[in-house]
CSV table of C-alpha atoms in Angstrom, one decimal:
chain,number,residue,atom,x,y,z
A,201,UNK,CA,-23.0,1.3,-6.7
A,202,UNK,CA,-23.6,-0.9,-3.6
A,203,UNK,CA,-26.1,0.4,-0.4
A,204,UNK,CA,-23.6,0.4,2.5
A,205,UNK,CA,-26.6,-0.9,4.3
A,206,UNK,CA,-27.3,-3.9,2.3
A,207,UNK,CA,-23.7,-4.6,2.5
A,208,UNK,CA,-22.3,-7.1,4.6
A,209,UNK,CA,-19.1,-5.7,5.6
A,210,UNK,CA,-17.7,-2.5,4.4
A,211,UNK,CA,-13.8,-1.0,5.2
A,212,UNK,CA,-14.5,2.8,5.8
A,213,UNK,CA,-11.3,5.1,4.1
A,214,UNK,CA,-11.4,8.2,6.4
A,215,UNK,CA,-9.9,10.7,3.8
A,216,UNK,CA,-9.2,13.0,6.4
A,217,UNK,CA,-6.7,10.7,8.2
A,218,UNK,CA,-4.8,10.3,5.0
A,219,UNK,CA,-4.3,14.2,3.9
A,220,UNK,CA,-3.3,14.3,7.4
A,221,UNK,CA,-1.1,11.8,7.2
A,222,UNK,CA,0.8,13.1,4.2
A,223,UNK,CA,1.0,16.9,5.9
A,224,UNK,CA,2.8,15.0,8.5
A,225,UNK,CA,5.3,13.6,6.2
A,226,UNK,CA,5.8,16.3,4.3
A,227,UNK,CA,6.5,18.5,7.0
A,228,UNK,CA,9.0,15.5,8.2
A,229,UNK,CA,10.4,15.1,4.6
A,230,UNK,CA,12.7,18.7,5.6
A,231,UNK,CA,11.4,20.4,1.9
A,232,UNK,CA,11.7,17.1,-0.7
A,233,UNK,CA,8.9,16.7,-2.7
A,234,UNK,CA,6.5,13.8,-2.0
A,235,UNK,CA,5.7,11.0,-4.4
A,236,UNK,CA,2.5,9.2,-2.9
A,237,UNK,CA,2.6,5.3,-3.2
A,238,UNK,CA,-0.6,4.6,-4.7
A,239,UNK,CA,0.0,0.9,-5.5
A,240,UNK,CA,-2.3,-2.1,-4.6
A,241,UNK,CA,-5.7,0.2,-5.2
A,242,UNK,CA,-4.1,2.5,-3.0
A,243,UNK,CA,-3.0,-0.1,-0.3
A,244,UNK,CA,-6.3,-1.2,-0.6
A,245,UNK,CA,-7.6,1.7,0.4
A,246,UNK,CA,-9.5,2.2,-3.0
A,247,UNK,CA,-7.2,3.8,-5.8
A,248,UNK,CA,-9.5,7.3,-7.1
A,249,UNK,CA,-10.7,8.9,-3.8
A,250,UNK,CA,-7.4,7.8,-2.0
A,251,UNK,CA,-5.2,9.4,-4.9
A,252,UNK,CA,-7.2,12.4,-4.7
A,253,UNK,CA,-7.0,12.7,-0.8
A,254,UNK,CA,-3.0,12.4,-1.1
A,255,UNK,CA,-2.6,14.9,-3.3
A,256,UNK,CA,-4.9,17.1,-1.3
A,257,UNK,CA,-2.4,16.3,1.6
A,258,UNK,CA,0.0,17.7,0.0
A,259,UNK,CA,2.1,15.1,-2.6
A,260,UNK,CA,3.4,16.5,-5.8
A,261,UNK,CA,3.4,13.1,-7.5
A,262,UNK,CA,2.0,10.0,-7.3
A,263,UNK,CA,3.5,6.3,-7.8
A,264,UNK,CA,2.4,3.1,-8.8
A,265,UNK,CA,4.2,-0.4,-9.6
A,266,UNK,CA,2.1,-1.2,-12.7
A,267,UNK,CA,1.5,0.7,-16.1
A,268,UNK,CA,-2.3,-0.1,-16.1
A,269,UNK,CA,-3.1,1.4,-12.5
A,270,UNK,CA,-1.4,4.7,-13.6
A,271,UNK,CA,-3.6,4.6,-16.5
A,272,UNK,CA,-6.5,4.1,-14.4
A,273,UNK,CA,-5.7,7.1,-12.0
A,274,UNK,CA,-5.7,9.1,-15.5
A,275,UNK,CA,-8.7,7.6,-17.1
A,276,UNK,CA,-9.9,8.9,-13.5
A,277,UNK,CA,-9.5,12.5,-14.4
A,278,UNK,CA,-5.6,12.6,-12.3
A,279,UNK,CA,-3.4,15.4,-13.7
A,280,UNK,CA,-0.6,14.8,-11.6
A,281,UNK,CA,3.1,13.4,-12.5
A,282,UNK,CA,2.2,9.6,-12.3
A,283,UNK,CA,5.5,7.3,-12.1
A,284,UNK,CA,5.2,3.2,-12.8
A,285,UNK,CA,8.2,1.2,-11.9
A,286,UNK,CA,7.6,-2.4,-12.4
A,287,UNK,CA,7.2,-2.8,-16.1
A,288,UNK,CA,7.2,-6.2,-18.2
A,289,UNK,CA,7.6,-7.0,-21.7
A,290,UNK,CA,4.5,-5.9,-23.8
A,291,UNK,CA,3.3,-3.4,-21.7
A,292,UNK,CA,0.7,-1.1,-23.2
A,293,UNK,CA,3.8,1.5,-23.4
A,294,UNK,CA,2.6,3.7,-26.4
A,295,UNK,CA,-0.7,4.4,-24.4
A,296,UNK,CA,1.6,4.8,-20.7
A,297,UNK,CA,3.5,7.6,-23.3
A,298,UNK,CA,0.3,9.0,-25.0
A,299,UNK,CA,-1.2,9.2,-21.5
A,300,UNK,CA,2.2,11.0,-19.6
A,301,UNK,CA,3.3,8.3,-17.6
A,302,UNK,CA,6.7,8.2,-16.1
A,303,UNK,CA,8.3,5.1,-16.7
A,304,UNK,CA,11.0,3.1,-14.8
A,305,UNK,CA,13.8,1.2,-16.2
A,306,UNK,CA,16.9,-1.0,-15.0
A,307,UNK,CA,18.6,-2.7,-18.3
A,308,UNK,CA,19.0,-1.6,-21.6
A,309,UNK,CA,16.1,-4.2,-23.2
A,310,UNK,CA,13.5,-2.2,-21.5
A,311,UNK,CA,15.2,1.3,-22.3
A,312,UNK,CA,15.3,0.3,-25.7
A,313,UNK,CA,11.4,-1.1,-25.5
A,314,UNK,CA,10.3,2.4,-24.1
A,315,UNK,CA,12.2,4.3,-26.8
A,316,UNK,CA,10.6,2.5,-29.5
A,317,UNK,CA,7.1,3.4,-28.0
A,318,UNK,CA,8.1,7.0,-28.1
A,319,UNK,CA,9.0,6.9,-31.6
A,320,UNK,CA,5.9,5.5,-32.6
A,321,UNK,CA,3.9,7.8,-30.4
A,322,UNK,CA,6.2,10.8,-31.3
A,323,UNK,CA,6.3,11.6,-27.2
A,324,UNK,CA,9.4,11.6,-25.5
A,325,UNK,CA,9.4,9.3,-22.6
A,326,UNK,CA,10.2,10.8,-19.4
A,327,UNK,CA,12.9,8.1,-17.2
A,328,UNK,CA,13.8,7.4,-13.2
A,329,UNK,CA,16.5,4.9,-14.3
A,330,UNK,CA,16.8,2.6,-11.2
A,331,UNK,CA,20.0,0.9,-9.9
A,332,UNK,CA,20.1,-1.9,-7.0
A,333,UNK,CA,22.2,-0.5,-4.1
A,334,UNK,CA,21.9,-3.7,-2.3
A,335,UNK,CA,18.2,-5.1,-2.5
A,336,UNK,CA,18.8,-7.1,-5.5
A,337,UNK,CA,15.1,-7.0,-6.2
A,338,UNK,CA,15.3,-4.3,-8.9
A,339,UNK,CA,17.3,-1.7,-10.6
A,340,UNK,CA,20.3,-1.9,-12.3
A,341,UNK,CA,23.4,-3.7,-11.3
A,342,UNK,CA,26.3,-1.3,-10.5
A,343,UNK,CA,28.5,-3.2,-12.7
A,344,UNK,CA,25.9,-2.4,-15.5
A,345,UNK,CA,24.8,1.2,-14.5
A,346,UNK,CA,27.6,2.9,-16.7
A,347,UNK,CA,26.2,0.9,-19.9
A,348,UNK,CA,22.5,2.0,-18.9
A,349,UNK,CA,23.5,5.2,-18.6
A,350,UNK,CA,25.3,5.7,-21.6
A,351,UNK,CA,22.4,4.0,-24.0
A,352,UNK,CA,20.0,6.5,-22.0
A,353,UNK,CA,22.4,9.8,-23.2
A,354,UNK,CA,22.3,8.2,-26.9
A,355,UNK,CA,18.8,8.3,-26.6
A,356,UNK,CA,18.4,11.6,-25.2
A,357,UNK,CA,20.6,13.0,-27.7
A,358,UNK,CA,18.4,11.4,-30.0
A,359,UNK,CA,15.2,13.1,-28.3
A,360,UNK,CA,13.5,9.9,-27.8
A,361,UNK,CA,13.8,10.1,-23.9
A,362,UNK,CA,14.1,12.3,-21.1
A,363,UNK,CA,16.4,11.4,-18.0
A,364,UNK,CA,13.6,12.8,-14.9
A,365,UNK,CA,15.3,10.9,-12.1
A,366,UNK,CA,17.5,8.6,-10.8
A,367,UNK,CA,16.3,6.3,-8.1
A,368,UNK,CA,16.7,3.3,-5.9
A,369,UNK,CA,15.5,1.3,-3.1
A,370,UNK,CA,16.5,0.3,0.7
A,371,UNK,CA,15.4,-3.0,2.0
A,372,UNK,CA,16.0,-2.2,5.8
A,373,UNK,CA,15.4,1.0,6.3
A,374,UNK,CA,12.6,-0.5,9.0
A,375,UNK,CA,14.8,-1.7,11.0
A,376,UNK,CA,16.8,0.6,12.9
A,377,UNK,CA,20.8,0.3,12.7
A,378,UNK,CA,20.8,-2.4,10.0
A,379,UNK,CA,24.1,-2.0,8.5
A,380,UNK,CA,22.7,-2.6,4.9
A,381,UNK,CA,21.3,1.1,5.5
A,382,UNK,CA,24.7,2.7,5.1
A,383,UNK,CA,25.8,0.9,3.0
A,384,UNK,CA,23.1,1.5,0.2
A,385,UNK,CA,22.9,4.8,0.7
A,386,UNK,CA,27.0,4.5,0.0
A,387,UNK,CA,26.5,2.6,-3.1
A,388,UNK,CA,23.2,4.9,-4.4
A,389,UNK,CA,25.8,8.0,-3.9
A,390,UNK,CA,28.4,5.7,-6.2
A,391,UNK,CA,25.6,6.2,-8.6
A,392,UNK,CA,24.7,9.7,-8.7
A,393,UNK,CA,28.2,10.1,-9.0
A,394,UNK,CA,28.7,7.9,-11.9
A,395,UNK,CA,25.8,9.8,-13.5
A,396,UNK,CA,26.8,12.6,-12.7
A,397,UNK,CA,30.1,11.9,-14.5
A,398,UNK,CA,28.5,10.5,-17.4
A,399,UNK,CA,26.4,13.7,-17.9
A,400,UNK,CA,23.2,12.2,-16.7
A,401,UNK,CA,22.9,13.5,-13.5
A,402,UNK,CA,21.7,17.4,-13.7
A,403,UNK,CA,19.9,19.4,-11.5
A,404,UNK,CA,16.6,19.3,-13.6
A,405,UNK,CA,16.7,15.2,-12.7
A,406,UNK,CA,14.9,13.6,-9.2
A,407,UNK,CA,17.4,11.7,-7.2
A,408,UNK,CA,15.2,9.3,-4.8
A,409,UNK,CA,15.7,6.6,-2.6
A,410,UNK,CA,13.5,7.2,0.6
A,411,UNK,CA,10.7,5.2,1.6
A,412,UNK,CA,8.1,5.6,4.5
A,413,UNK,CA,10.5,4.1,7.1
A,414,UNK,CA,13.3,6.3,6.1
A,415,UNK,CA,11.4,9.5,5.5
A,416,UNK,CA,11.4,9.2,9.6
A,417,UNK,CA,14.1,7.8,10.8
A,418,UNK,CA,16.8,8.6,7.9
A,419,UNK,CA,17.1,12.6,7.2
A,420,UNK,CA,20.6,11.7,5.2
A,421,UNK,CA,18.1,9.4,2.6
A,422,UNK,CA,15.5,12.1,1.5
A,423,UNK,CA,17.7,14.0,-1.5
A,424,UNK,CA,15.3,16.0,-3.8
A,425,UNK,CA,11.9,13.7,-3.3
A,426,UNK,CA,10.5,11.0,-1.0
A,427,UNK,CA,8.3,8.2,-1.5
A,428,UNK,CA,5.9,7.2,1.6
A,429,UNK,CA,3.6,4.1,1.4
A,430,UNK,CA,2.2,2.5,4.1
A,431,UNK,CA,2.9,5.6,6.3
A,432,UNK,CA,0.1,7.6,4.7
A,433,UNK,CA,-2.5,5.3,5.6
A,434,UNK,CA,-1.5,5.6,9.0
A,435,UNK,CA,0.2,2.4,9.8
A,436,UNK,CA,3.8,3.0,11.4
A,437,UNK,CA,6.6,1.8,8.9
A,438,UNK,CA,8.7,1.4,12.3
A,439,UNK,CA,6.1,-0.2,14.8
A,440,UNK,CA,8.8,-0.1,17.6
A,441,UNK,CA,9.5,3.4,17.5
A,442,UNK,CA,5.8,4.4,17.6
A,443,UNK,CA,3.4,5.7,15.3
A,444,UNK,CA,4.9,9.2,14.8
A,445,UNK,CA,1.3,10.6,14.7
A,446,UNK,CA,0.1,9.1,12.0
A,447,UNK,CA,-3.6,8.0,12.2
A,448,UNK,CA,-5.2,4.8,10.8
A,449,UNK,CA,-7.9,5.2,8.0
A,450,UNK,CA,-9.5,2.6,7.5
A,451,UNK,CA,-11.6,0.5,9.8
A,452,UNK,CA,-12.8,-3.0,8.2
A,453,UNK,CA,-16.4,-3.6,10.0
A,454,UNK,CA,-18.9,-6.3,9.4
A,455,UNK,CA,-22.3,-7.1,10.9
A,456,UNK,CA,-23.6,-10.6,12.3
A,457,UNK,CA,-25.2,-12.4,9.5
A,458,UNK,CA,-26.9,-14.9,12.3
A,459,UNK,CA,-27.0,-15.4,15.7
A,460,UNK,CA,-27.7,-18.8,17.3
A,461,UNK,CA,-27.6,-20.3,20.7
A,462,UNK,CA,-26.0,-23.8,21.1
A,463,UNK,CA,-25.3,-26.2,23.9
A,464,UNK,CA,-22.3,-26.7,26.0
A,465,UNK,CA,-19.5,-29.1,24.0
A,466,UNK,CA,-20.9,-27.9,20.6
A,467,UNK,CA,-17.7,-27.9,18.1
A,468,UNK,CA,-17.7,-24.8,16.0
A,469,UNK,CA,-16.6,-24.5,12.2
A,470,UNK,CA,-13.8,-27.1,10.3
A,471,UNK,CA,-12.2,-29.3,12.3
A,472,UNK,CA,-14.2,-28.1,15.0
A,473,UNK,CA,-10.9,-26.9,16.3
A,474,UNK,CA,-13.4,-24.5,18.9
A,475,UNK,CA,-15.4,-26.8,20.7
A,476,UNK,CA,-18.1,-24.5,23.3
A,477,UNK,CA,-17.1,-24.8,27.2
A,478,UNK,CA,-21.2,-23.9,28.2
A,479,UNK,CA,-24.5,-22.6,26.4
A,480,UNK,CA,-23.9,-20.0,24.3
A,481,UNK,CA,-24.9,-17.6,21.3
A,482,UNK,CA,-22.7,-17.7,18.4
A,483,UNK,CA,-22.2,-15.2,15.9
A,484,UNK,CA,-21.4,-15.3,12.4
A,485,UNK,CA,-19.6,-12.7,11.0
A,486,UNK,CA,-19.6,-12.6,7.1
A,487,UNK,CA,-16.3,-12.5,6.2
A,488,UNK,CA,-13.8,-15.0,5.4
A,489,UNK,CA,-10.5,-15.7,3.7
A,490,UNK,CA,-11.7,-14.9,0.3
A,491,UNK,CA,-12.2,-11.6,1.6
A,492,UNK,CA,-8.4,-11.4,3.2
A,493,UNK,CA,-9.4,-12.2,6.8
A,494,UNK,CA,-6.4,-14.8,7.0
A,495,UNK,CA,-6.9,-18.3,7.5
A,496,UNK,CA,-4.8,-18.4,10.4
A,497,UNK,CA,-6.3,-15.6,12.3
A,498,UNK,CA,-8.4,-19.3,13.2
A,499,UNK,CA,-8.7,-18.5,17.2
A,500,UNK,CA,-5.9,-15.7,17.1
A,501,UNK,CA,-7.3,-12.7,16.2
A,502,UNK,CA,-9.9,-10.6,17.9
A,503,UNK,CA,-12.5,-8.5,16.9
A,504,UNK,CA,-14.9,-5.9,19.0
A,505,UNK,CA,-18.7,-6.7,19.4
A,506,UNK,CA,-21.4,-5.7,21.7
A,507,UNK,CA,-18.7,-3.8,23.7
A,508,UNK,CA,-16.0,-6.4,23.8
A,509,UNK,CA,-13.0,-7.8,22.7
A,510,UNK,CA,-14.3,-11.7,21.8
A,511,UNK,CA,-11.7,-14.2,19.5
A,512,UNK,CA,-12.2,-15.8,16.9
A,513,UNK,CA,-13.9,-18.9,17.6
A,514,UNK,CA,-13.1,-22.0,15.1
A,515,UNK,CA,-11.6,-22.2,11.5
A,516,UNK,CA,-12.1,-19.1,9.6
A,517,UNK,CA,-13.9,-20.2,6.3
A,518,UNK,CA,-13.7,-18.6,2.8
A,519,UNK,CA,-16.9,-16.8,3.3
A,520,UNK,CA,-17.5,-16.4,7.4
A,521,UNK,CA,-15.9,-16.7,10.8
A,522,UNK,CA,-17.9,-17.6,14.2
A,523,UNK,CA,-17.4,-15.4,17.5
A,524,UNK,CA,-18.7,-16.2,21.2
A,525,UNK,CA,-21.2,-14.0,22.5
A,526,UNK,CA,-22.0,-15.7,25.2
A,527,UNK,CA,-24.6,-14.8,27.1
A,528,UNK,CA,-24.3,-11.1,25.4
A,529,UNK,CA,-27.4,-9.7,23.7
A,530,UNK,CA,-26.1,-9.5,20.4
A,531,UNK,CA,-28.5,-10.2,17.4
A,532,UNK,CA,-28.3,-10.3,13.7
A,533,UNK,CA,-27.5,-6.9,12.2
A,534,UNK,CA,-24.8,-6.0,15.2
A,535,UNK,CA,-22.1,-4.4,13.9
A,536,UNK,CA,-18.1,-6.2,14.1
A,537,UNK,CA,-15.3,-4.1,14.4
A,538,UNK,CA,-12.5,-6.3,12.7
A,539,UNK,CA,-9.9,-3.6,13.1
A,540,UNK,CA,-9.4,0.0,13.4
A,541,UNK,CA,-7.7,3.5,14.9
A,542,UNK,CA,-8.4,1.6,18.4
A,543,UNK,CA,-10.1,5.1,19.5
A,544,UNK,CA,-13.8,2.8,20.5
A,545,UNK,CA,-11.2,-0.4,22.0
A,546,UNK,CA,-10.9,-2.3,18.7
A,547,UNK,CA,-8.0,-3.9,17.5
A,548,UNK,CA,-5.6,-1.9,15.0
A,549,UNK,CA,-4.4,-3.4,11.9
A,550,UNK,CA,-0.8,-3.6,13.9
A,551,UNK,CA,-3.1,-6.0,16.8
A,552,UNK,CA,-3.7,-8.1,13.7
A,553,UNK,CA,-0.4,-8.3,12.4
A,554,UNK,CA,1.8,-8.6,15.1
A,555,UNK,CA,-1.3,-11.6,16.3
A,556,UNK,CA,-0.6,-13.2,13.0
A,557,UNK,CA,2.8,-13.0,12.2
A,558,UNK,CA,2.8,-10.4,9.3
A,559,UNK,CA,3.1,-7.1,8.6
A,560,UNK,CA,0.0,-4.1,8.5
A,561,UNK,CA,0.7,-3.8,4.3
A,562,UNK,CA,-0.4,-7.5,4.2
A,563,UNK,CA,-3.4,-6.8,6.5
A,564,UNK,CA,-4.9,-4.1,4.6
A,565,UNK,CA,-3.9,-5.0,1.1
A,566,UNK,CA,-5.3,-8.8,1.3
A,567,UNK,CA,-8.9,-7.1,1.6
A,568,UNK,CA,-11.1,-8.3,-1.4
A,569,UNK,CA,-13.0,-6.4,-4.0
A,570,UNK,CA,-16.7,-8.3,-2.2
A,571,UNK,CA,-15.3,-5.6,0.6
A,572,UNK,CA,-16.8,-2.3,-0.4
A,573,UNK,CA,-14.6,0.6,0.2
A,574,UNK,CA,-16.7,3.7,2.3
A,575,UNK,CA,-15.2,7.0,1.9
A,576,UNK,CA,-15.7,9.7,4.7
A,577,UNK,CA,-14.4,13.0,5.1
A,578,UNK,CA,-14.6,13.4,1.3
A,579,UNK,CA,-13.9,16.8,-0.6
A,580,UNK,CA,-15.8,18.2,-3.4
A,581,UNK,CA,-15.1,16.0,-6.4
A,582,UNK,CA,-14.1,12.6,-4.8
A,583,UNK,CA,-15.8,10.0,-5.1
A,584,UNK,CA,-17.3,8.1,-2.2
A,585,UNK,CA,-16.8,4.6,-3.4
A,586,UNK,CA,-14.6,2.5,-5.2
């Protein structure tokens, strides 16, 4: 357990902010259940008190992309329908099964793999079968969906697995009018259909598709359950439309590790790519690219101290970046407001990644594990830290 005051930096979860955030979306979701996108230690949010909070919110179930952090959120005392979709060859599968992980599958080889775990394990393994609509990132192939679907009915006849859902992915659903939207959501009904042909498709299965974009901008995508991500940490999945009243939890803060006057012409950092224009005090904030500030945030990308906006001033390093105080009576100990809700004039996590070309899932999820995660607004039970 770390001291948050011996700490140099600290990203503060407000918990609050994220069961409010999933109310929101469930009210927006029009009755489908909610699936909570967990993935990445929660967005980086820290996996255990953030799971907890979402499923406070209001989420029936919770997802993740790897086997082992659903088998940390149980190991963590979750009870909850856990779903992990991004499984590789000699995966700890007999303890996913043992444990009551859902499980994901797109060919027949991993099919196959899963139902030899539940034969050893004597549990039947629950199934979203997954076909690509048009992302070709995962999921079956609609020209191979017919086979996966008839190897999964001769393994539920055998007993081995059980046929929970049918699911797929949109890759534009963030961008308004993108033709591709249609068109998957054509090609996932092709799907149902074929399944529901096949016998695969009854009413006991989850048909899903919807992501955080599309739970608020696509009503036609949300079928029987809806998975938002980056929507329940507050960070719009449609910047351009707004922020739909989602609030932003988690505030990455720092505090000056040294403050030191220089003279006028002094280069700052690598490269000295910053050079001072008078006499000045210089800060220097304890945080650096091993800690996910990007490298390129290098004289981009603001931060709030003493008041005020102020750049960054010179190369970010691995460990620490340099701001300009000027004549400002800031000291060692001040605290840095990287980015935030904006509600005290700091940056938001959108500032930073519209300033640096990227997207708020890279922002948050690139902070590092020196980065202590501070839980407020915490209910009986969760835990305050990761």
């Amino acid at each position: 357990m770390y001291s948050s005051v011996a700490t140099p930096a600290e990203a503060r979860v407000d918990l609050a902010a994220i069961r409010h955030n999933v109310a929101l979306l469930k009210e927006r979701a029009g009755g489908a259940e909610l699936m909570g996108a967990v993935k990445a230690d929660a967005y980086g949010h820290g996996l255990l008190p953030t799971s907890e909070a979402v499923l406070e919110g209001g989420a029936g179930r919770l997802g993740t992309a790897f086997v082992r952090e659903a088998l940390e959120l149980r190991a963590g005392g979750v009870t909850a329908p856990i779903l992990a979709w991004l499984i590789t060859p000699g995966e700890p599968l007999d303890e996913a099964l043992t444990a009551g992980i859902e499980l994901s599958a797109a060919d027949v080889r991993l099919l196959d793999e899963i139902a030899d775990a539940a034969r050893r394990t004597g549990r039947t393994a629950r199934m979203h079968l997954e076909a690509d609509t048009g992302m070709s990132r995962g999921g079956s192939p609609l020209a191979a969906w017919p086979e996966l679907l008839a190897r999964a009915l001769e393994l539920r006849a055998e007993g081995v697995i059980e046929i929970a859902g049918l699911w797929s992915h949109l890759a534009c659903a963030d961008i308004p009018g993108h033709p591709s939207v249609g068109q998957q959501i054509e090609a996932y009904e092709a799907a149902l259909k074929l399944a529901d042909q096949a016998g695969a498709a009854g009413s006991e299965v989850i048909r899903h598709i919807a992501n955080s974009a599309a739970i608020v901008t696509l009503p036609e995508a949300r079928y029987d359950l809806v998975r938002p991500g980056i929507a329940m940490y507050g960070l719009s999945p449609v910047p351009e439309l707004g922020d739909f009243g989602l609030r932003q939890a988690m505030t990455l803060v720092a505090r000056i590790a040294l403050a030191k006057r220089v003279t006028q012409g002094s280069g700052v950092s690598y490269g000295h790519l910053y050079t001072t224009e008078h006499e000045t005090t210089l800060g220097l904030v304890p945080l650096g690219y091993a800690d996910g500030v990007l490298r390129h945030a290098t004289g981009r990308a603001e931060v709030l101290a003493g008041g005020r906006r102020r750049r960054i001033a010179g190369r970010v390093c691995m460990d620490q970046f340099m701001i300009d105080m000027g004549d400002d009576p800031l000291s060692a100990g001040d605290e840095v407001v990287l980015f935030g809700p904006g509600d005290g004039g700091e940056p938001t996590a959108q500032e930073w990644a519209d300033t640096l070309g990227t997207i708020t899932h890279e922002i948050v999820t690139r902070i590092g594990s020196r980065v202590p995660r501070v839980h407020r607004n915490v209910t009986k039970g969760t835990s305050r830290r990761r």
